[in-house]
Amino acid sequence: MRKALLIAACVAALSVSGCKYVGDDPNESGSDIENTEYPEQVFWGDTHLHTDNSVDAFGFGNRLNAEQALRFARGEEVTATKGAKAKLSRPLDFLVIADHSDAMGATKAIKEAPRIALLGNEFLLRWHDMLNESDEGALRVTAELIDGAAKGTLPASLTDPEAQEERTSDLWNAHGETIDEYNEPGKFTAFMGFEYTPMPGGDNLHRVVMFRDSAETATNVLPYSSQDFAGDPEKLWEYMAAYEKDTGGNVLAMPHNSNVSNGRMFEMQRLDGSPIDKAYAETRAKYEPVVEVTQIKGDSEAHPFLSPNDEFAAFGDAGWDKCNLSCTGDTKPEDYAGSYAREALKRGLELMQTVGANPFKFGMIGSTDSHTSLATADENNFFGKHSQNEFNNKDRALAPQNLGTRKGRFGWNYLSSGYAAAWATSNSREAIFDAFQRREVYATTGPRMTVRFFGGFGFVESDTGDLVKTGYASGVPMGGDLTGGEGEAPTFLISAMMDPESASLDRIQIVKGWLDASGNSQEKIYNVSWSDADNRKIGPDGKLTPVANNVDLTKGTWDNGTGAPELVTFWQDPDFDAAESAFYYVRVLEIPTPTWPVYDALKFSLTLPDEVIQIQQERAYSSPIWYTPKG
């Protein structure tokens, strides 16, 4: 049965075709490859990976460089820092190495410096000795570094961008040469990028910055330090605007881990407390077109406190909704609204109504935020957050792993998540970056399920027979806008295919958010297609009969026969009001499968405590489609 389902999904994946043209801009790296008329193919990548150039990754023990990270992402076998052989079952299509801009390469420099050169600086001398004495010492250095960044107590030698400029410049230029060497349009795309990492008081306000351009252009600037201007994102956007003006290049930023921002990532005011105005809203929407909504440090789509009627809202929240990134500040119930993407999308509708622009008009992606140089999001191939918790550490699931000096979070709280999927006309920097910019992207928690989502006015059920062609010809894809419609309710075409190497599908849901007649935001979850439809029904409470749980924890297996290899559907909003602004996005759920701690338990003969989540439903989140009333 499982084999038949996999064959059906693979055959279905080859069923879409389209006309082709050859790019004609000789200045674009992808100009010598074929681009399709519309985005036929989904490309898979990780836009958030750290190597030994990141100040914390090196402190955590990572000794793999950018070249090894790129080789792994391309499908080659490498040896992880702690000695295990590491290889993806399938290569990725693109990668952004996003090493921290702050103190880039600093821990490596401190460890490798002659001890005599640090005798005049007791702080750095102590760290030098700890980095060289043991893994435990290095972990303590990294925890202190994270705490110091949260509290603003790090020495100037680590926080002053001018003091770091020479080292950063050398590393950035060398990195650019490696990125360009491994970039192969049509086969594998390597992007220049970095992570901007402000965390005032321990509240996560991090962004990954991604360049469309070659290293020759991107190295005209250095990665922007979050130590400038107290990490105000408006200063980052000014840096990005100046880059584009001075070089003619293109750049975007992707907020991540809003779940540990204690409500500050999607505040209804600017960082300095002043009101959001139209200029702010337009600038943020321009430079932050997507948000990383799922990764190793939890899932930021939704929370049960905000969405009590959503039975799947708690995914990835365990351990992450109690305090901020460094656990220096407890998370209060009133903080949740500014920490989760669904609520931010609703807030965006409210701000559109009051200031005339929507700062939170973003698409959704996943990525790993792995600090091991290994871009893997597979439950049975999880190498941990950092190199001290790689594949061969039998204690990692149950050991405390807080990012700082306090205890609280445990290894099993970390997710094996996620990936970014981009619908693009070719595997090239230009095509993939442009897909991000127009928000034709989606997030998954790891499985590579194929998701299509189109909105329009006038679709009919028979249009699902040629869903892609009709969707592009008569509507907009995920990330798009619908306006007007003369009072007619919007219609949607949706398809989802299982990952042939993962689980079959439980259901497709549409998540709708809107502003009611009083200007208050609302939400509703619609189950629109599901497996075993003859036996599973929606009850009076609006809930769908749960899919069967066939996970065998003694073997780490499941039965794909309980789900569907593919789900395709047409849906029209039954509660539509033409006067109300709204957004719609798709959530696709797999059938239940084991989590990575289960594979560790089987490998090391462990007994997992009851509180450890051992079964989950992996998922995908599409970028939204927005509806705006005419006029």
XYZ file of C-alpha atoms in Angstrom:
631
model
C 0.000 0.000 0.000
C 2.784 2.434 0.983
C 4.666 1.742 -2.269
C 1.542 2.356 -4.359
C 0.922 5.680 -2.627
C 4.506 6.808 -3.200
C 4.339 5.912 -6.894
C 1.044 7.793 -7.258
C 2.519 10.895 -5.626
C 5.652 10.771 -7.794
C 3.644 10.396 -10.992
C 1.359 13.262 -9.991
C 4.374 15.477 -9.394
C 5.300 15.147 -13.073
C 1.866 16.047 -14.405
C 2.284 19.833 -14.717
C 3.811 21.260 -17.878
C 4.139 24.658 -19.462
C 5.752 26.713 -22.190
C 9.390 27.759 -21.828
C 11.487 30.720 -22.787
C 15.174 31.468 -22.402
C 16.216 34.401 -20.241
C 17.828 37.195 -22.234
C 19.523 39.424 -19.654
C 23.263 38.741 -19.917
C 23.842 40.373 -16.521
C 21.798 37.760 -14.676
C 23.534 34.625 -13.446
C 20.610 32.535 -14.664
C 20.510 33.993 -18.168
C 21.919 30.849 -19.744
C 19.256 28.536 -18.301
C 15.637 27.997 -19.252
C 12.915 29.811 -17.345
C 9.362 28.564 -17.483
C 6.459 30.785 -18.491
C 5.073 30.580 -14.979
C 6.470 28.896 -11.872
C 6.098 25.206 -12.669
C 8.496 23.788 -10.130
C 8.889 24.093 -6.376
C 12.465 24.488 -5.160
C 13.536 23.490 -1.655
C 16.003 25.311 0.528
C 17.235 26.483 3.887
C 17.619 30.243 4.282
C 19.035 30.173 7.802
C 22.168 28.122 8.380
C 25.177 28.874 10.594
C 28.784 27.763 10.137
C 31.938 28.089 12.236
C 32.011 31.821 11.386
C 29.064 32.450 13.726
C 30.226 33.575 17.147
C 27.865 31.198 18.987
C 28.098 28.244 16.581
C 31.880 28.072 16.988
C 31.518 28.394 20.744
C 29.012 25.543 20.688
C 31.701 23.455 18.992
C 30.964 23.753 15.254
C 34.103 23.235 13.186
C 32.511 22.961 9.719
C 32.988 25.866 7.325
C 30.868 27.284 4.504
C 32.269 24.910 1.907
C 31.316 21.866 3.959
C 27.858 23.346 4.570
C 27.338 23.860 0.833
C 28.574 20.377 -0.011
C 26.134 18.879 2.496
C 23.212 20.919 1.141
C 24.074 19.762 -2.392
C 23.700 16.146 -1.260
C 27.308 15.163 -0.543
C 28.395 13.246 2.522
C 30.407 15.182 5.106
C 31.734 14.360 8.551
C 29.977 16.307 11.294
C 31.985 18.043 13.995
C 31.548 15.174 16.460
C 32.511 12.525 13.928
C 29.218 11.155 12.613
C 28.780 10.767 8.859
C 26.109 13.167 7.630
C 24.194 13.127 4.349
C 20.772 14.214 3.108
C 18.576 11.607 1.448
C 17.869 14.258 -1.233
C 19.857 17.400 -1.992
C 18.424 20.853 -1.465
C 18.000 23.314 -4.324
C 19.216 26.461 -2.570
C 20.933 27.652 0.591
C 21.511 30.903 2.477
C 24.397 30.712 4.935
C 23.360 33.319 7.495
C 26.218 33.713 9.951
C 25.735 36.338 12.652
C 26.919 39.800 11.640
C 27.794 40.668 15.246
C 31.314 39.574 16.226
C 31.635 37.425 13.114
C 34.479 34.955 13.648
C 35.233 36.349 17.117
C 35.119 33.153 19.189
C 37.349 31.424 16.662
C 39.781 34.348 16.848
C 39.763 34.322 20.660
C 40.387 30.580 20.846
C 43.176 30.639 18.273
C 44.917 33.804 19.524
C 48.280 33.400 21.275
C 47.573 33.565 25.000
C 50.237 36.203 25.481
C 48.358 38.536 23.127
C 45.375 38.610 25.521
C 47.218 39.199 28.786
C 45.984 42.785 28.969
C 42.311 41.793 28.716
C 41.165 39.601 31.606
C 37.701 39.103 30.117
C 38.919 37.729 26.772
C 41.779 35.837 28.428
C 39.280 33.976 30.602
C 37.196 33.096 27.547
C 40.339 32.008 25.661
C 41.211 29.565 28.444
C 37.647 28.253 28.699
C 37.373 27.762 24.932
C 40.574 25.738 24.932
C 40.144 23.717 28.099
C 36.973 21.685 27.343
C 33.634 21.432 25.567
C 31.951 22.422 28.836
C 34.071 25.541 29.053
C 33.223 26.500 25.485
C 29.515 26.006 26.189
C 29.794 28.268 29.235
C 31.480 30.954 27.103
C 28.660 30.790 24.574
C 25.979 30.954 27.265
C 27.688 33.995 28.791
C 27.944 35.565 25.345
C 24.195 35.147 24.771
C 23.430 36.618 28.195
C 25.828 39.496 27.602
C 24.190 40.299 24.287
C 20.764 40.320 25.965
C 21.934 42.556 28.823
C 24.267 44.792 26.793
C 27.283 43.880 28.949
C 29.678 42.506 26.331
C 33.066 44.241 25.986
C 33.510 46.872 23.279
C 35.966 44.618 21.450
C 33.009 42.363 20.642
C 30.330 44.985 20.093
C 32.080 47.818 18.261
C 31.609 47.275 14.503
C 34.659 49.416 13.706
C 36.851 47.257 15.934
C 35.635 44.182 14.082
C 35.702 45.688 10.596
C 38.991 44.219 9.359
C 38.188 40.683 10.515
C 34.612 40.896 9.216
C 35.767 42.237 5.853
C 38.266 39.409 5.380
C 35.713 36.765 6.335
C 32.925 38.309 4.206
C 35.091 38.535 1.087
C 36.392 34.988 1.473
C 32.839 33.791 2.103
C 31.666 35.499 -1.082
C 34.257 33.659 -3.152
C 33.022 30.338 -1.759
C 29.355 31.211 -2.344
C 29.955 32.147 -5.978
C 32.068 29.033 -6.555
C 29.238 26.755 -5.407
C 26.446 28.633 -7.172
C 25.391 26.640 -10.255
C 22.334 28.143 -11.986
C 19.929 25.393 -12.955
C 21.373 22.939 -10.451
C 22.037 24.593 -7.084
C 21.682 28.192 -5.900
C 23.922 29.666 -3.213
C 22.944 33.061 -1.793
C 24.950 35.687 0.042
C 23.375 36.476 3.406
C 23.849 37.110 7.116
C 21.824 37.263 10.320
C 21.062 40.569 12.034
C 20.658 39.650 15.704
C 19.321 42.307 18.093
C 17.872 40.924 21.323
C 17.093 43.818 23.677
C 16.549 42.374 27.114
C 16.665 38.898 25.590
C 13.675 39.528 23.290
C 14.344 38.042 19.866
C 14.189 40.602 17.033
C 16.464 38.725 14.654
C 16.308 38.945 10.862
C 18.036 36.924 8.153
C 19.220 39.182 5.320
C 19.358 37.644 1.831
C 20.976 39.164 -1.267
C 19.820 38.575 -4.849
C 23.276 39.425 -6.156
C 26.652 37.834 -6.704
C 29.457 38.293 -4.200
C 31.010 40.934 -6.450
C 28.032 43.174 -5.679
C 27.161 42.011 -2.149
C 30.699 42.534 -0.821
C 30.423 46.252 -1.531
C 28.922 46.351 1.971
C 29.714 44.531 5.202
C 27.050 42.612 7.160
C 25.144 45.133 9.254
C 25.742 44.959 12.996
C 22.772 44.920 15.359
C 24.914 46.816 17.884
C 24.283 49.962 15.863
C 21.225 51.949 17.018
C 20.168 49.348 19.633
C 19.049 46.920 16.944
C 16.311 49.121 15.514
C 15.014 47.361 12.360
C 14.374 50.742 10.743
C 18.145 51.256 10.644
C 18.522 47.863 8.980
C 16.007 48.927 6.312
C 18.008 52.134 5.768
C 21.134 50.000 5.265
C 19.227 47.855 2.761
C 17.875 50.886 0.886
C 21.360 52.398 0.664
C 22.747 49.112 -0.642
C 20.141 48.968 -3.399
C 20.657 52.622 -4.340
C 24.466 52.429 -4.384
C 24.890 49.053 -6.111
C 21.710 48.509 -8.106
C 21.338 45.214 -6.264
C 18.423 43.749 -4.329
C 18.111 42.546 -0.754
C 15.361 41.432 1.621
C 15.072 40.519 5.301
C 13.183 37.718 7.050
C 12.157 38.012 10.728
C 12.318 34.747 12.644
C 11.427 33.281 16.023
C 8.775 35.816 16.824
C 7.646 33.161 19.342
C 10.489 34.206 21.699
C 10.211 37.965 21.191
C 7.849 38.502 24.152
C 5.453 40.291 21.848
C 7.952 42.720 20.301
C 8.348 41.310 16.795
C 4.862 42.339 15.679
C 4.113 45.227 18.027
C 1.458 47.778 17.187
C 4.069 50.502 17.610
C 7.624 51.179 16.517
C 10.605 49.989 18.557
C 10.993 53.430 20.161
C 7.334 53.463 21.195
C 6.167 55.977 18.593
C 3.098 55.226 16.444
C 3.305 53.213 13.237
C 2.632 55.475 10.264
C 2.127 54.785 6.580
C 5.802 55.290 5.679
C 6.911 52.756 8.318
C 4.279 50.251 7.193
C 5.225 50.532 3.516
C 8.953 50.256 4.233
C 8.559 47.189 6.438
C 6.323 45.453 3.902
C 8.843 46.187 1.127
C 11.955 44.932 2.891
C 10.384 42.103 4.929
C 8.129 40.287 2.436
C 8.390 36.911 4.208
C 8.639 35.621 7.778
C 10.365 32.443 8.948
C 7.473 30.871 10.807
C 8.908 27.485 11.815
C 12.420 26.311 12.727
C 14.443 24.450 15.348
C 13.521 26.926 18.118
C 9.807 26.247 17.862
C 6.875 27.184 15.658
C 5.477 30.719 15.394
C 2.301 30.184 13.382
C -0.263 30.198 16.187
C -0.840 29.705 19.923
C -3.836 28.187 21.788
C -4.183 31.311 23.947
C -4.844 33.361 20.798
C -6.693 30.649 18.870
C -8.620 28.539 21.421
C -10.852 27.036 18.707
C -7.886 25.768 16.681
C -7.164 22.200 17.785
C -3.756 22.285 16.026
C -2.530 25.638 17.347
C -0.111 24.251 19.961
C 2.385 22.714 17.522
C 5.981 23.547 18.485
C 5.035 25.704 21.480
C 6.285 23.415 24.264
C 9.167 25.051 26.097
C 9.159 28.166 23.921
C 6.109 30.084 25.140
C 7.276 30.537 28.743
C 10.109 33.066 28.286
C 12.062 35.008 25.681
C 15.114 33.821 23.742
C 17.600 33.900 26.620
C 14.942 33.311 29.314
C 15.866 36.634 30.911
C 12.213 37.692 30.690
C 9.071 35.651 31.338
C 6.393 35.627 28.639
C 3.068 37.018 29.839
C -0.311 36.278 28.213
C -0.490 39.811 26.851
C 2.804 39.193 25.002
C 1.455 36.408 22.797
C -0.339 38.651 20.296
C 2.912 40.241 19.118
C 4.724 36.911 18.942
C 2.738 34.786 16.461
C 2.338 35.122 12.715
C -1.431 34.578 12.458
C -2.120 37.346 14.942
C 0.362 39.574 13.104
C -1.528 39.024 9.857
C -4.716 40.105 11.650
C -2.954 43.134 13.104
C -1.830 44.009 9.599
C -5.451 44.278 8.486
C -6.157 46.613 11.384
C -3.181 48.835 10.572
C -4.142 48.915 6.908
C -7.474 50.359 7.991
C -5.976 52.968 10.327
C -2.753 54.099 8.602
C -3.387 53.119 4.976
C -0.681 50.456 4.633
C -0.058 46.959 6.015
C 3.380 46.422 7.645
C 2.651 42.734 8.278
C 1.809 41.700 4.740
C 4.190 38.765 4.614
C 4.531 35.305 3.167
C 5.642 32.340 5.257
C 8.685 30.087 5.034
C 10.501 27.629 7.252
C 14.245 27.117 7.710
C 16.462 25.319 10.195
C 18.578 27.869 12.111
C 20.951 24.953 12.540
C 24.303 25.915 14.091
C 26.007 22.706 12.926
C 26.509 23.704 9.237
C 24.096 20.851 8.418
C 20.808 21.899 6.801
C 18.694 18.907 7.740
C 15.073 18.964 8.941
C 14.421 15.201 8.888
C 13.197 13.625 12.123
C 15.345 10.521 11.566
C 18.383 12.573 10.509
C 18.345 15.382 13.087
C 21.739 16.755 14.062
C 20.490 19.100 16.758
C 20.597 22.832 17.281
C 24.361 22.915 17.801
C 27.378 20.636 17.584
C 27.370 19.525 21.222
C 23.990 17.904 20.500
C 24.632 16.128 17.243
C 23.370 12.744 16.124
C 25.637 10.738 18.454
C 24.742 12.466 21.755
C 22.507 9.990 23.605
C 21.544 12.527 26.303
C 20.449 15.372 24.060
C 16.667 14.770 24.150
C 16.371 15.006 27.947
C 19.190 17.406 28.859
C 18.512 21.092 29.621
C 19.464 23.174 26.583
C 18.581 26.769 27.353
C 20.238 29.415 25.169
C 21.879 31.210 28.082
C 23.089 30.378 31.571
C 19.677 29.459 33.044
C 17.904 26.104 32.881
C 14.390 25.515 31.666
C 14.169 24.259 28.109
C 15.060 20.679 27.292
C 16.458 19.066 24.196
C 13.129 17.563 23.143
C 11.608 21.067 22.978
C 13.718 21.719 19.871
C 12.055 20.830 16.583
C 13.538 19.132 13.559
C 12.224 21.989 11.426
C 11.951 23.356 8.762
C 12.383 24.187 5.042
C 11.466 26.964 2.641
C 9.645 26.086 -0.584
C 9.699 28.547 -3.494
C 7.616 28.394 -6.661
C 10.058 29.796 -9.229
C 10.650 29.795 -12.985
C 14.147 28.312 -12.589
C 16.705 27.333 -9.980
C 18.613 30.611 -10.051
C 19.279 33.486 -7.688
C 17.055 35.817 -9.650
C 14.065 33.485 -9.961
C 14.117 32.214 -6.365
C 14.715 35.653 -4.836
C 11.877 37.070 -6.927
C 9.582 34.279 -5.671
C 10.393 35.368 -2.106
C 9.760 38.994 -2.984
C 6.322 38.286 -4.448
C 5.633 35.872 -1.556
C 5.049 32.831 -3.769
C 6.644 30.659 -1.108
C 5.543 28.389 1.708
C 6.821 26.819 4.914
C 7.054 23.212 5.961
C 8.175 21.664 9.211
C 10.503 19.407 7.234
C 8.604 17.131 4.824
C 8.740 18.237 1.193
C 5.035 18.178 0.413
C 3.950 20.043 -2.727
C 1.337 22.743 -2.091
C -0.512 24.930 -4.621
C -2.937 27.715 -3.666
C -4.741 30.081 -6.054
C -7.444 32.640 -5.410
C -9.772 34.434 -7.789
C -13.341 35.334 -8.630
C -15.243 32.859 -10.749
C -13.288 29.643 -10.338
C -15.546 26.581 -10.507
C -15.038 23.066 -9.219
C -14.110 21.675 -12.631
C -11.115 24.049 -12.721
C -9.279 21.660 -10.407
C -8.680 19.497 -13.490
C -6.140 22.009 -14.830
C -5.534 23.805 -11.581
C -2.165 25.417 -12.298
C -2.891 26.772 -15.759
C -6.295 28.086 -14.698
C -4.936 29.488 -11.463
C -2.323 31.637 -13.161
C -4.586 32.625 -16.065
C -7.630 33.647 -14.029
C -6.426 34.296 -10.487
C -3.432 34.904 -8.236
C -1.111 32.423 -6.517
C -0.184 32.337 -2.827
C 1.212 35.702 -1.804
C -1.144 37.573 -4.141
C -3.925 40.135 -3.797
C -7.611 40.067 -4.669
C -9.564 43.302 -4.928
C -13.237 43.940 -5.486
C -15.118 41.136 -7.154
C -18.391 43.064 -7.362
C -19.605 41.502 -4.112
C -18.929 37.922 -5.228
C -17.212 35.639 -2.725
C -13.660 34.713 -3.712
C -12.991 31.165 -4.881
C -9.891 29.084 -4.319
C -8.114 26.171 -5.984
C -5.890 24.098 -3.706
C -3.766 21.009 -4.147
C -1.348 19.165 -1.894
C 0.811 16.139 -2.667
C 2.602 14.105 -0.035
C 6.352 13.977 0.194
C 7.197 10.548 -1.287
C 9.722 10.040 1.544
C 7.384 11.123 4.329
C 3.821 10.607 5.504
C 0.568 10.727 3.565
C -1.860 13.599 4.073
C -4.539 14.007 6.725
C -6.251 17.212 5.543
C -6.134 20.626 3.924
C -7.371 23.559 5.974
C -7.927 27.209 5.108
C -7.177 29.719 7.834
C -9.141 32.928 7.385
C -8.623 36.208 9.208
C -10.793 39.277 8.669
C -11.985 42.592 10.069
C -15.625 42.607 11.113
C -18.005 45.545 10.733
C -16.711 47.037 13.988
C -13.103 46.879 12.817
C -12.193 43.997 15.129
C -10.116 41.121 13.792
C -11.563 37.605 13.691
C -10.383 34.177 12.550
C -11.835 30.846 11.514
C -10.410 27.474 10.461
C -12.109 25.575 7.611
C -11.446 21.907 6.844
C -11.770 21.841 3.051
C -10.390 18.436 1.970
C -9.323 15.301 3.833
C -8.452 11.654 3.485
C -11.016 8.854 3.935
C -13.837 11.308 3.266
C -16.447 8.518 3.208
C -15.876 7.776 6.882
C -14.588 11.027 8.360
C -17.149 13.786 8.801
C -17.346 17.289 10.269
C -19.380 17.183 13.480
C -21.768 19.728 15.002
C -18.818 21.380 16.748
C -17.191 22.048 13.364
C -14.362 19.582 14.073
C -13.376 16.865 11.635
C -13.097 13.247 12.797
C -9.386 12.797 13.625
C -7.295 10.705 11.277
C -6.224 7.330 12.675
C -2.966 7.283 14.624
C -0.998 4.252 13.438
C 2.418 5.168 14.817
C 4.368 2.230 16.250
C 6.693 3.779 18.843
C 8.547 0.495 19.313
C 9.737 0.691 15.694
C 9.438 4.359 14.772
C 7.075 3.552 11.886
C 3.575 4.435 10.672
C 1.076 3.260 8.049
C 0.551 5.628 5.126
C -2.635 3.804 4.172
C -4.587 5.951 6.641
C -3.924 9.141 4.662
C -4.096 10.359 1.073
C -1.184 10.718 -1.367
C -2.837 13.799 -2.865
C -5.696 16.148 -2.036
C -7.167 18.573 -4.583
C -10.141 20.820 -3.946
C -12.189 23.867 -4.854
C -13.484 26.126 -2.070
C -15.598 29.257 -1.865
C -15.817 31.307 1.313
C -19.297 30.625 2.786
C -19.029 33.525 5.254
C -17.837 36.227 2.888
C -18.737 39.886 3.347
C -17.572 42.110 0.477
C -17.028 45.043 2.848
C -14.577 43.177 5.096
C -10.826 42.940 4.469
C -9.526 39.406 4.825
C -6.613 37.041 4.311
C -6.619 33.320 3.610
C -3.792 30.808 3.897
C -3.564 27.048 3.579
C -2.400 24.663 6.285
C -1.719 21.086 5.210
C -1.394 18.351 7.846
C 0.270 14.967 7.485
C -0.982 11.912 9.349
C 0.701 11.303 12.743
C 4.406 10.370 12.706
C 7.168 9.946 15.326
C 9.309 12.854 16.530
C 13.106 12.796 16.548
C 13.362 11.849 20.281
C 11.647 8.554 19.395
C 14.451 7.688 16.983
C 16.990 8.631 19.662
C 15.183 6.427 22.189
C 15.294 3.476 19.801
C 18.943 4.088 18.935
C 20.167 4.469 22.526
C 17.570 2.283 24.356
C 16.157 5.248 26.267
C 12.895 5.521 28.190
C 11.259 8.846 27.408
C 9.234 10.577 30.150
C 5.517 11.109 29.528
C 5.928 14.846 28.936
C 8.141 14.309 25.874
C 6.104 14.779 22.683
C 6.603 11.566 20.715
C 3.914 11.849 18.029
C 3.085 14.894 15.914
C 1.450 15.919 12.669
C 4.000 17.633 10.427
C 2.591 20.443 8.339
C 2.926 23.117 5.686
C 1.809 26.747 5.777
C 1.221 28.603 2.532
C 1.708 32.321 2.138
C -1.634 34.126 2.395
C -3.845 35.583 -0.308
C -5.308 38.940 0.739
C -8.746 40.278 -0.144
C -9.286 44.056 -0.093
C -12.718 45.616 -0.657
C -12.991 47.663 -3.819
C -12.163 51.321 -3.224
